[in-house]
Coordinates of C-alpha atoms and ligand atoms in Angstrom, one line a residue:
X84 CA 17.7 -8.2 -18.9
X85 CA 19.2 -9.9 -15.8
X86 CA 17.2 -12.5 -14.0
X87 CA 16.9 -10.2 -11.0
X88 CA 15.4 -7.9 -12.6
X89 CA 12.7 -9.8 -14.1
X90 CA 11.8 -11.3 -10.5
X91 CA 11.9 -7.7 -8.7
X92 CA 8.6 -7.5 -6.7
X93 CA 6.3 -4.5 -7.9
X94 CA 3.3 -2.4 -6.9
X95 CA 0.3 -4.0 -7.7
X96 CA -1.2 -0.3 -7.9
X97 CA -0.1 3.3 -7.6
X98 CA -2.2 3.7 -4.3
X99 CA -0.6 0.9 -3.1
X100 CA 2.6 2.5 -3.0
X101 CA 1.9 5.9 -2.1
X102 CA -0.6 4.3 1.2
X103 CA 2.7 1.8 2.0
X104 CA 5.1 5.2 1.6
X105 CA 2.9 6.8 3.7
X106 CA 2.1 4.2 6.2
X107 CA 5.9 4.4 6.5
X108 CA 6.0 8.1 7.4
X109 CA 3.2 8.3 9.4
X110 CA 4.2 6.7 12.8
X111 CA 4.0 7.0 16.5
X112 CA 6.2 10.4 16.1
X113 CA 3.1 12.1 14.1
X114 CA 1.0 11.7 17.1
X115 CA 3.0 12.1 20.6
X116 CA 6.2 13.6 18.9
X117 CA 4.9 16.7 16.7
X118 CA 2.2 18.6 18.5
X119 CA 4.5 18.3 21.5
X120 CA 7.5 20.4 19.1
X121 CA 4.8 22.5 18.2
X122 CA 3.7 23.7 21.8
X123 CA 7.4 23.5 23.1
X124 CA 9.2 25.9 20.0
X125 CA 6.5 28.9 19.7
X126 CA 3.1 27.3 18.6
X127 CA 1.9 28.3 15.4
X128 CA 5.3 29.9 14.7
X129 CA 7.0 26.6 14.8
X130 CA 4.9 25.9 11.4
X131 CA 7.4 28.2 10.1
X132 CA 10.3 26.2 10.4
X133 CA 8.7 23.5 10.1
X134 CA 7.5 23.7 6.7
X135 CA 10.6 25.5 5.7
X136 CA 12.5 22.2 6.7
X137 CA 10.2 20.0 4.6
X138 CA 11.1 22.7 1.1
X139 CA 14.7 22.5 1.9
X140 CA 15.4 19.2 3.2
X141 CA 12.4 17.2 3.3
X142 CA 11.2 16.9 -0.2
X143 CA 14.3 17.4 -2.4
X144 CA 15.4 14.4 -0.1
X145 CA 12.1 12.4 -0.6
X146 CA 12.8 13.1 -4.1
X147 CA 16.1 12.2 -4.0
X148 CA 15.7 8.6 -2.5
X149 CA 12.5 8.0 -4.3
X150 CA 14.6 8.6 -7.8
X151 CA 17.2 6.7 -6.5
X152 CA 15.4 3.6 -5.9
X153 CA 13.5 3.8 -9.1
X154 CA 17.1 4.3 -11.4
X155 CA 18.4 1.4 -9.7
X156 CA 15.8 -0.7 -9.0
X157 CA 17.5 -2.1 -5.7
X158 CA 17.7 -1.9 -1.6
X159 CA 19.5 0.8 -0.3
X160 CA 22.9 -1.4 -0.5
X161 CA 22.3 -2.6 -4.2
X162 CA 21.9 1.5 -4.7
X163 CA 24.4 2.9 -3.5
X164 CA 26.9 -0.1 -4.6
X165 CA 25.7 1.0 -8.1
X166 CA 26.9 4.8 -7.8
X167 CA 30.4 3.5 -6.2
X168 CA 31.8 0.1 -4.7
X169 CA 32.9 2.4 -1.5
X170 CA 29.7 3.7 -1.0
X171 CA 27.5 0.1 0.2
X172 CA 28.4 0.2 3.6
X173 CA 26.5 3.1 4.1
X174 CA 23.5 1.7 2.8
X175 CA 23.5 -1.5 4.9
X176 CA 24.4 0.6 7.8
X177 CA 21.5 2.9 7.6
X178 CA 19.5 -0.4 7.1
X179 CA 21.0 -2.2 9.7
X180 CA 20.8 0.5 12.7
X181 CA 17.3 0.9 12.5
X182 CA 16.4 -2.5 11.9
X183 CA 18.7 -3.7 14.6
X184 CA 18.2 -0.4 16.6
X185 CA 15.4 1.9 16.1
X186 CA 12.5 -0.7 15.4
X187 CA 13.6 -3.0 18.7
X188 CA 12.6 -0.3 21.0
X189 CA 9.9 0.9 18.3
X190 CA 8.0 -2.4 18.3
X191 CA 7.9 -2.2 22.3
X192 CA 6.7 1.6 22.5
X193 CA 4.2 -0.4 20.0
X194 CA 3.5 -2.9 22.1
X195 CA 2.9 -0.7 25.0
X196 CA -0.1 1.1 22.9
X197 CA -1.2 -2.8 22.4
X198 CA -1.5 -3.4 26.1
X199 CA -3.0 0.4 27.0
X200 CA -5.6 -0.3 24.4
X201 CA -6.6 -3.3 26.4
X202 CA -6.3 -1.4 29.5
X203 CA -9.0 1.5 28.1
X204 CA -11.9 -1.5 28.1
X205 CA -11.9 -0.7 32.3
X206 CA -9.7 1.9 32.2
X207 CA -7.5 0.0 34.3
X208 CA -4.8 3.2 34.8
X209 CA -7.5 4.3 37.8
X210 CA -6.9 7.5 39.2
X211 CA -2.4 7.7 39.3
X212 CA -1.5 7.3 35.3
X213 CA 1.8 8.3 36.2
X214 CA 2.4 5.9 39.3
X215 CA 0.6 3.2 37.0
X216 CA 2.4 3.8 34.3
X217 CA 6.3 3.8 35.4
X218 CA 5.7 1.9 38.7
X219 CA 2.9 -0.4 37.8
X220 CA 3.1 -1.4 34.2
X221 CA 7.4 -0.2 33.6
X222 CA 8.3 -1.0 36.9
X223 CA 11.2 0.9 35.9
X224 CA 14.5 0.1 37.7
X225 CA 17.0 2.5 39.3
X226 CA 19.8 2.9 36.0
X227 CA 20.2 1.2 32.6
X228 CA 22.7 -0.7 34.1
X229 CA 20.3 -2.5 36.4
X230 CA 17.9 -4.4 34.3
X231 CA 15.8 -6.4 36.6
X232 CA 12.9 -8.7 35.1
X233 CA 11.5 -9.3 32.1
X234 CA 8.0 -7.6 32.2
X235 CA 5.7 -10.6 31.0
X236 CA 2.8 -8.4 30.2
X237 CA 5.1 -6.2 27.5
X238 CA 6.6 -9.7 26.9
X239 CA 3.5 -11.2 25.7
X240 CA 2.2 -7.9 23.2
X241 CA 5.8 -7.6 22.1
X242 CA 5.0 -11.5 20.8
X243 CA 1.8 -10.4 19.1
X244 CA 3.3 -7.3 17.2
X245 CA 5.9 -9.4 15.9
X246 CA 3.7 -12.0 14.9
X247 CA 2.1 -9.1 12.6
X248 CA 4.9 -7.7 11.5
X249 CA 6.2 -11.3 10.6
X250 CA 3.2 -12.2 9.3
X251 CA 2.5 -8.8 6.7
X252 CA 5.8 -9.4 5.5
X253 CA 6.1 -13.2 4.9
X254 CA 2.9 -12.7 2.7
X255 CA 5.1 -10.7 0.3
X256 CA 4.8 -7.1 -1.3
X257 CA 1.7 -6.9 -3.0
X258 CA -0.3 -9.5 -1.0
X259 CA 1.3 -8.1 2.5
X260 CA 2.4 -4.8 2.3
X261 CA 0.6 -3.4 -0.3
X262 CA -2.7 -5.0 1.1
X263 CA -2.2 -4.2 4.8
X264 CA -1.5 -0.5 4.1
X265 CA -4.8 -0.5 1.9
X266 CA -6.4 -1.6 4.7
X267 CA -4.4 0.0 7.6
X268 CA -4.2 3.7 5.7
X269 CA -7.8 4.8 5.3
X270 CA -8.8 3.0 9.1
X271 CA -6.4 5.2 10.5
X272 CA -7.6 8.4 9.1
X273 CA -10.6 7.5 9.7
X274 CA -10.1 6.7 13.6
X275 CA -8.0 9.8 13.9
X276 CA -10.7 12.0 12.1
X277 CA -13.4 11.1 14.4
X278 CA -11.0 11.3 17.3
X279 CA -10.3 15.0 16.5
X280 CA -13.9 16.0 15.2
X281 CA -14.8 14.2 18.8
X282 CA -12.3 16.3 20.8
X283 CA -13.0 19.7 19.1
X284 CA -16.1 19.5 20.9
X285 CA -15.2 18.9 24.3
X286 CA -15.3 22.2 26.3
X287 CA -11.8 23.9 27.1
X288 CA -10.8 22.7 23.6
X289 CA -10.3 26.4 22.5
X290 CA -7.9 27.1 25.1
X291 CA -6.0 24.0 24.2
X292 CA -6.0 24.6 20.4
X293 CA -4.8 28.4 21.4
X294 CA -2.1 27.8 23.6
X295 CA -1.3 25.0 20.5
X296 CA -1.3 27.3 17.5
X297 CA -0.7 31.1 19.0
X298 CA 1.9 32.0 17.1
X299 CA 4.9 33.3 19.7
X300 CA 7.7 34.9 17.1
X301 CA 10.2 35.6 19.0
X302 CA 11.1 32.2 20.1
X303 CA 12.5 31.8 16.2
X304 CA 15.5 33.5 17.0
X305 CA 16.6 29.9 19.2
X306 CA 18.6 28.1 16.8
X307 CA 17.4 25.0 19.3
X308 CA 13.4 25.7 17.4
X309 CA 15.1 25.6 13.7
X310 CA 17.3 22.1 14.8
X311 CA 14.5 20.2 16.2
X312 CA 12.2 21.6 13.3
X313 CA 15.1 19.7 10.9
X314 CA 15.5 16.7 12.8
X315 CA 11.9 16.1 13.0
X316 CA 11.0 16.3 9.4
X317 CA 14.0 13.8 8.5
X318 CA 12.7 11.0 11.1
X319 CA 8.8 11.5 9.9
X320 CA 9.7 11.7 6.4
X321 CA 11.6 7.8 7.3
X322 CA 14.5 9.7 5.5
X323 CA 17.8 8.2 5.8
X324 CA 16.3 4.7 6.7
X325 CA 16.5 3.0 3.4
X326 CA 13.1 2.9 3.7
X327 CA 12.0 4.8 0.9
X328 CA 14.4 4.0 -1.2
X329 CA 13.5 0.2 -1.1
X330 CA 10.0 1.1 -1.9
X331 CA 10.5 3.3 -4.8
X332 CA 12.3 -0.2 -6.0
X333 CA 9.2 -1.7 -6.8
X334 CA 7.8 1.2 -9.0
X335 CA 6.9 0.4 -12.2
X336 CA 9.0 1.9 -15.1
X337 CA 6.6 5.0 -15.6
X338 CA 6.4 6.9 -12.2
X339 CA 5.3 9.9 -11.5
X340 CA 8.4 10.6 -8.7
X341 CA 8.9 14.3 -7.9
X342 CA 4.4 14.0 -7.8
X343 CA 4.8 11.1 -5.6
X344 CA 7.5 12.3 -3.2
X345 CA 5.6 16.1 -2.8
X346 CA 2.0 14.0 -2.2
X347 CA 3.6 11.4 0.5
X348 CA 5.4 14.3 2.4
X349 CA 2.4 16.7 2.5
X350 CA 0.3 14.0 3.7
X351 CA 2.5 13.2 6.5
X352 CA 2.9 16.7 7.6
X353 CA -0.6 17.8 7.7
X354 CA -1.7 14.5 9.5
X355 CA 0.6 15.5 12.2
X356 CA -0.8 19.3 12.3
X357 CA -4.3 17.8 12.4
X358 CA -3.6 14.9 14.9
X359 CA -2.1 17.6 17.5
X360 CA -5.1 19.8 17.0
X361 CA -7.2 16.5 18.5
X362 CA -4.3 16.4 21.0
X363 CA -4.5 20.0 22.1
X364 CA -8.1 19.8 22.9
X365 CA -7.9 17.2 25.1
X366 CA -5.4 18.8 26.8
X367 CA -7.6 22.1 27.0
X368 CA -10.4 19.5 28.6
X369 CA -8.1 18.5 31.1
X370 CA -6.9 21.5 32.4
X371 CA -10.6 22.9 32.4
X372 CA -11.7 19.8 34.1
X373 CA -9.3 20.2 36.5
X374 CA -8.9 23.6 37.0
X375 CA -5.0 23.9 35.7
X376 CA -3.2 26.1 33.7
X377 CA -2.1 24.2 30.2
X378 CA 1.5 24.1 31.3
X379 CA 0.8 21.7 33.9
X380 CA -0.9 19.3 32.1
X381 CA 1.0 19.2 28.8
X382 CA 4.0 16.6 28.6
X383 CA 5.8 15.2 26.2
X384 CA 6.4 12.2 24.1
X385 CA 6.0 9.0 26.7
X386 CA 4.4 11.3 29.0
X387 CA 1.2 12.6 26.9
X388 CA 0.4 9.0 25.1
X389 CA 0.4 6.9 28.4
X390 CA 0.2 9.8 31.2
X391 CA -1.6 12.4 29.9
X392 CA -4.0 10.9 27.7
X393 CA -4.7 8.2 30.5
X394 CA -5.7 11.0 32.4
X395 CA -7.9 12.7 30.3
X396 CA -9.2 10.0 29.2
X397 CA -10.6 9.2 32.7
X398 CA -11.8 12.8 32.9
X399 CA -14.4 11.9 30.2
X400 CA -17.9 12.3 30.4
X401 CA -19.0 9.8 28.3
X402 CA -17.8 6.6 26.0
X403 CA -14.4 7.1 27.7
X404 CA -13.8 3.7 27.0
X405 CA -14.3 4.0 23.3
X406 CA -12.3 7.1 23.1
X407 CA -9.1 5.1 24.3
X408 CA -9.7 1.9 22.3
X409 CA -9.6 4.2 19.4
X410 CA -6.6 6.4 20.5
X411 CA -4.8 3.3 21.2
X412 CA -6.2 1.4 18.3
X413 CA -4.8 4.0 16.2
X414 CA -0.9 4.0 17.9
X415 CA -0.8 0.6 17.2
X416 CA -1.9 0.8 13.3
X417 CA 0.5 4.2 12.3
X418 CA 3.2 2.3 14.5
X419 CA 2.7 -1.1 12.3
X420 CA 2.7 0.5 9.3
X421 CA 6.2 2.1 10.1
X422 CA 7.9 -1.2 11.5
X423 CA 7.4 -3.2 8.8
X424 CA 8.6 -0.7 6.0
X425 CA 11.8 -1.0 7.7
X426 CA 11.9 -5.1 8.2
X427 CA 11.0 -4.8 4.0
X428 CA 14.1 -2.5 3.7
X429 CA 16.3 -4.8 5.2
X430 CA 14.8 -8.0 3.6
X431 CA 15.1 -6.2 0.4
X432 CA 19.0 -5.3 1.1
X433 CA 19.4 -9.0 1.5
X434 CA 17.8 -10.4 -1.3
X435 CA 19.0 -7.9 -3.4
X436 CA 22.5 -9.3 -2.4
X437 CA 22.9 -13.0 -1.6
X438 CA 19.2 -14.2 -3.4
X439 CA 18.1 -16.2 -0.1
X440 CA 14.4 -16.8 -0.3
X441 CA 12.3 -14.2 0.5
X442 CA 10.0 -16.1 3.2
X443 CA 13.5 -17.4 4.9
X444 CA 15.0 -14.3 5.2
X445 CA 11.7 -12.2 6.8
X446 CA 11.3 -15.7 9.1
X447 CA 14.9 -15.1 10.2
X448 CA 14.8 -11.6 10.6
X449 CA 11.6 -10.8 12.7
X450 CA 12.9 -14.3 14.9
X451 CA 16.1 -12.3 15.5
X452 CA 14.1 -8.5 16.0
X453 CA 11.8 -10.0 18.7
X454 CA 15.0 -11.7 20.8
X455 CA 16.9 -8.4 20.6
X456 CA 13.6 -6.5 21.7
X457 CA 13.3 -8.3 24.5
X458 CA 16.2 -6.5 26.1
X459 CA 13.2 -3.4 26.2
X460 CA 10.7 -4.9 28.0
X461 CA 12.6 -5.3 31.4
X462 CA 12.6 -3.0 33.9
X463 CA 15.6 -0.9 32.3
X464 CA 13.5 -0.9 29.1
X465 CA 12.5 2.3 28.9
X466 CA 15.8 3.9 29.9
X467 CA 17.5 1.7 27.5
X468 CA 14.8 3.1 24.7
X469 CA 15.5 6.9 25.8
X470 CA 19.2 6.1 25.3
X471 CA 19.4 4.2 22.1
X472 CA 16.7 6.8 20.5
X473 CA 18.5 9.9 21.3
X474 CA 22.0 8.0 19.4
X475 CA 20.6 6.5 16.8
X476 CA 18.3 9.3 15.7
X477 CA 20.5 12.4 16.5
X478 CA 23.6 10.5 15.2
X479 CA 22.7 7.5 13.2
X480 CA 20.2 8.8 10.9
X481 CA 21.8 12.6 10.7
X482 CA 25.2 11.6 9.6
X483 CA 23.8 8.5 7.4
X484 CA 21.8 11.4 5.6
X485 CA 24.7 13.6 5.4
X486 CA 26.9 10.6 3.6
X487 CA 24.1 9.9 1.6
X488 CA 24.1 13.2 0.1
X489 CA 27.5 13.4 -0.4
X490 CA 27.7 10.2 -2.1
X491 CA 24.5 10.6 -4.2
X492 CA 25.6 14.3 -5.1
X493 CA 29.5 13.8 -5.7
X494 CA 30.3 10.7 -6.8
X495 CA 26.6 9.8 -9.0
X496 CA 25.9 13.7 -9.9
X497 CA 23.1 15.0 -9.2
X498 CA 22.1 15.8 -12.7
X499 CA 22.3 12.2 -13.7
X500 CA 19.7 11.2 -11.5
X501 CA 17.9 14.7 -12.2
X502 CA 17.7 13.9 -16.2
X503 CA 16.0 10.3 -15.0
X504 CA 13.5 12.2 -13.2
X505 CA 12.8 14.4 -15.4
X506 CA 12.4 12.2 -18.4
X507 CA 9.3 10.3 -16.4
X508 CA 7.6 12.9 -14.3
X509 CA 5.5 15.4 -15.7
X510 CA 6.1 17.3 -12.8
X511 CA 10.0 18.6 -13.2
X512 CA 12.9 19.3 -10.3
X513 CA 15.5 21.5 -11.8
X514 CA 18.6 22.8 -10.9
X515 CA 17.9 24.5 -7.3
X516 CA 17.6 20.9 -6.1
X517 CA 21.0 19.8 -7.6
X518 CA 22.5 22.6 -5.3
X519 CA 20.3 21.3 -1.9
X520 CA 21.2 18.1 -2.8
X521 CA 25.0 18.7 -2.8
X522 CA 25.3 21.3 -0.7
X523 CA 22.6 23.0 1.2
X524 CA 21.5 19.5 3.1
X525 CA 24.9 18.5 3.7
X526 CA 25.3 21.8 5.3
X527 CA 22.2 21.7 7.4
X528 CA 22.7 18.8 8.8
X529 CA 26.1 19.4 9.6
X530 CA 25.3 22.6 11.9
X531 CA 23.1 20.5 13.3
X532 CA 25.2 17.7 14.2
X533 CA 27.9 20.3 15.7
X534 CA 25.3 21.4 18.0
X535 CA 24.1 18.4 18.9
X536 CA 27.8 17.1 19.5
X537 CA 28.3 20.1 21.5
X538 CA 25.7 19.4 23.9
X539 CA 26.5 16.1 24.2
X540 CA 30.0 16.8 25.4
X541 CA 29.1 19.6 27.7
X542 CA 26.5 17.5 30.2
X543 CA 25.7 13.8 29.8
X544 CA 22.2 13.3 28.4
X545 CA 19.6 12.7 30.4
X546 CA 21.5 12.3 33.5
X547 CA 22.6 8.9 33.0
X548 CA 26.3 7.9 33.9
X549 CA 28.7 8.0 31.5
X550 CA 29.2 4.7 30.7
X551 CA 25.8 4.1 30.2
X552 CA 26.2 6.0 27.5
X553 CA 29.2 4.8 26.0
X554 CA 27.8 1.1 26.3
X555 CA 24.3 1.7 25.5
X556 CA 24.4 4.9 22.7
X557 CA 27.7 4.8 21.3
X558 CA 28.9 1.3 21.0
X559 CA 25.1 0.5 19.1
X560 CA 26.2 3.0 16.5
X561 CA 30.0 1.7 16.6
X562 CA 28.8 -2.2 16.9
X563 CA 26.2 -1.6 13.7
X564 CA 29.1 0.1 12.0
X565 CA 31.2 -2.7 12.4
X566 CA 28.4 -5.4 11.1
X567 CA 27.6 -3.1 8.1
X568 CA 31.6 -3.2 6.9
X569 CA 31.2 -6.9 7.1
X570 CA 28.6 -7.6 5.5
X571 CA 29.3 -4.8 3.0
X572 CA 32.9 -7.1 2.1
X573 CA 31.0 -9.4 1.3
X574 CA 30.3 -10.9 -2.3
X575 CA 27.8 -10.5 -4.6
X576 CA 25.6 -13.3 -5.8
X577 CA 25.3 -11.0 -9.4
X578 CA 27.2 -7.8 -9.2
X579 CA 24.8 -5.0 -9.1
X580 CA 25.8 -2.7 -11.5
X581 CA 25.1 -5.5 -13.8
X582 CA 21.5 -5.5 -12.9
X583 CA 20.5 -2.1 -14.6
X584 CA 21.9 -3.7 -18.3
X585 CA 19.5 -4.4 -20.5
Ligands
LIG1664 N1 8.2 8.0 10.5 C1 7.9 7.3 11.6 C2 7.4 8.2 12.7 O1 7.2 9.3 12.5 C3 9.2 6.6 12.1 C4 9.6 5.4 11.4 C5 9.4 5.1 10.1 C6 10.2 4.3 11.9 N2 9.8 3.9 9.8 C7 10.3 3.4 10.8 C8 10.7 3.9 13.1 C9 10.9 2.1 11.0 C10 11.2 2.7 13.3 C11 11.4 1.8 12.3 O2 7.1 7.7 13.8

């Protein structure tokens, strides 16, 4: 048995890694990112494609990168190095554009929630969210080209989630990870569950939760519904981030994966369906309170967590204040839990690869993730964010998923990893996943990448000038690219197939 393998870190408990895999998937998107989906692509209908996503795609993906991780016992990288020399890269750029990409601007929208859960003590927003919001707290400046100042106040919460983030990590996997999700995990559903329970009774909530969950039908027949139902499920699930497949690293010989994949994907999905039903009836109060139809109070992502909410929030009767320490409270927790699965992803790709020391590497690392997301908290912050998000989500993870497929399913087989499966779990895949795997994912995702391409080409996105674009969305993609190649030639402290010999 190699050295390495003897020192891998492990789950303390079971719990521990199914509360850390689900910390992971449950993030900011659960909360602003789903109900919004929901109302937006036919209410209760969207459940449809929703869950129809998470049987095709979602779990035979879950189970494909939690069975990976667990055959090879290594980081995304040491994986996928293992099934073919060509195929690292891929692994280190997955790791490395959402490290060095997603999770800079993640960490602000994190720190954001940090300073709005100070402002609910005196509800500083007063009576103009919105003008507070953009022009008092974002300041936000005319084009991503024109950056302005440094926002001190985002500057200085930024400085306390990394801290955290540094801090959960440096401690190590069972003492950090595995400890703060224990702790993190139950608070949150706990916060969330009185949250809802305490929203369900405000009055108007029944119009809200109708105009959430009416089914509308027809609006299935927009193939737009059935994309964003797939694209969603991939970035909740953390699929196509590394994430999981680090995680599933750490598992003990005798796992329980296809049991473990199916419990942390449910979870995730009905915490978003119950979270948006706490969502919707605020919204209902609002409109009641203010005498407006839904429509005009409902708003997506950004908008409902530091607009809307603000707002309703305001609107409140009584123990207003409380109601937005825990709303906020509870951003900040699902969001932590997410950003550090991905700075364990990446430390576990280096490890795995030149043996630095642990602590170094996670010192290093969140040093170098709070300089580059400082870039976020100045005045072009948040159109920098709205950028780099719609790239690296709609291209980044899609085609990293795609490749990951291909790889996993051509060049391993799919049975291979199947037969290891099935010779722990109790619970069996068979050979319906061996065909999603290889050819029904990769086929998916590829319609939906055509259509995003397509609507990429035929108006710029969002309105921002073209090279804005190109500088900001592309080149991040092309730039990580570029990094993962290099590191990727690099040489391997032990080789990793020889890690799996016994
Ligand atoms: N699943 C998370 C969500 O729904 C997103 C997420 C998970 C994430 N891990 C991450 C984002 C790491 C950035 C970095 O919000």
């Amino acid at each position: 048995m190699s050295q390495l393998v003897h020192h891998r870190a492990q789950w303390k408990t079971h719990i521990g890694f199914l509360l850390a895999a689900i910390g992971s998937a449950i993030g900011l998107g659960n909360i602003w990112r789903f109900p919004y989906l929901c109302y937006k692509n036919g209410g209760g209908a969207f459940l449809i494609p929703y869950f129809i996503a998470l049987f095709i795609v979602g779990i035979p993906l879950m189970i494909l990168e939690v069975g990976l991780g667990h055959k090879m016992r290594g980081s995304a990288p040491a994986s996928f190095a293992t099934i073919n020399k060509h195929g690292e890269w891929l692994g280190w750029w997955q790791i490395i554009f959402v490290m060095f990409g997603i999770v800079l601007y993640y960490s602000v929208v994190i720190s954001w929630c940090l300073n709005f859960f100070f402002f609910s003590f005196n509800l500083s927003w007063g009576v103009d969210p919105n003008n507070f919001f953009f022009k008092d707290f974002l300041v936000v400046s005319s084009s991503p080209l024109n950056i302005g100042d440094v926002r001190t106040q985002i500057l200085f919460s930024l400085t306390i989630v990394w801290f955290l983030n540094w801090f959960i990590e440096f401690v190590g996997v069972q003492k950090g990870l595995e400890r703060a999700n224990k702790f993190f995990m139950p608070l949150l559903f706990i916060l969330v569950g009185i949250l809802v329970f305490w929203s369900l009774g405000f009055p108007g909530s029944k119009q809200g939760l109708s105009v959430y969950l009416k089914p509308d039908f027809s609006r299935l027949k927009d193939p737009r519904v059935w994309i964003d139902a797939f694209s969603q499920i991939f970035f909740t699930l953390s699929l196509g981030f590394g994430i999981m497949i680090a995680y599933a690293s750490y598992l003990p010989k005798k796992s329980q994966i296809v049991k473990d994949s199916i419990v942390i994907s449910f979870t995730n999905c009905f915490f978003s369906v119950f979270a948006g039903l706490g969502v919707f009836s605020v919204l209902g109060y609002m409109a009641k309170a203010t005498s407006q139809p839904l429509e005009k109070v409902v708003s997506q992502s950004l908008g409902l967590a530091f607009v809307a909410f603000p707002k309703a929030i305001s609107l409140l009767p009584a123990f207003s204040h409380l109601f937005g320490v825990l709303f906020f409270g509870s951003l900040v927790i699902a969001g932590l839990s997410s950003s550090i699965s991905i700075i364990e992803a990446f430390t576990s790709g280096i490890v795995d690869k030149f043996h630095y020391p642990r602590r170094v590497v996670v010192s290093v690392l969140c040093v170098a993730g709070f300089s580059g997301s400082i870039i976020f908290t100045t005045q072009a912050g948040l159109l920098w964010l709205d950028i780099a998000d719609h790239f690296l989500t709609q291209y980044g993870l899609v085609i990293g998923a795609i490749l990951e497929c291909l790889l996993v399913g051509w060049f391993y087989r799919t049975q291979r990893l199947r037969e290891h499966i099935n010779n722990i779990s109790s619970l069996k895949v068979n050979r319906g996943w061996d065909f999603s795997v290889r050819l029904l994912i990769p086929l998916v995702l590829i319609i939906i990448l055509i259509n995003s391409l397509i609507k990429e080409f035929s108006s710029p996105y969002g309105g921002y000038s073209v090279l804005s674009l190109i500088l900001i969305g592309r080149d991040w993609l092309i730039f990580t690219l570029f990094l993962a190649l290099i590191v990727a030639g690099r040489t391997w402290k032990i080789e990793p197939h020889t890690r799996l010999q016994h």
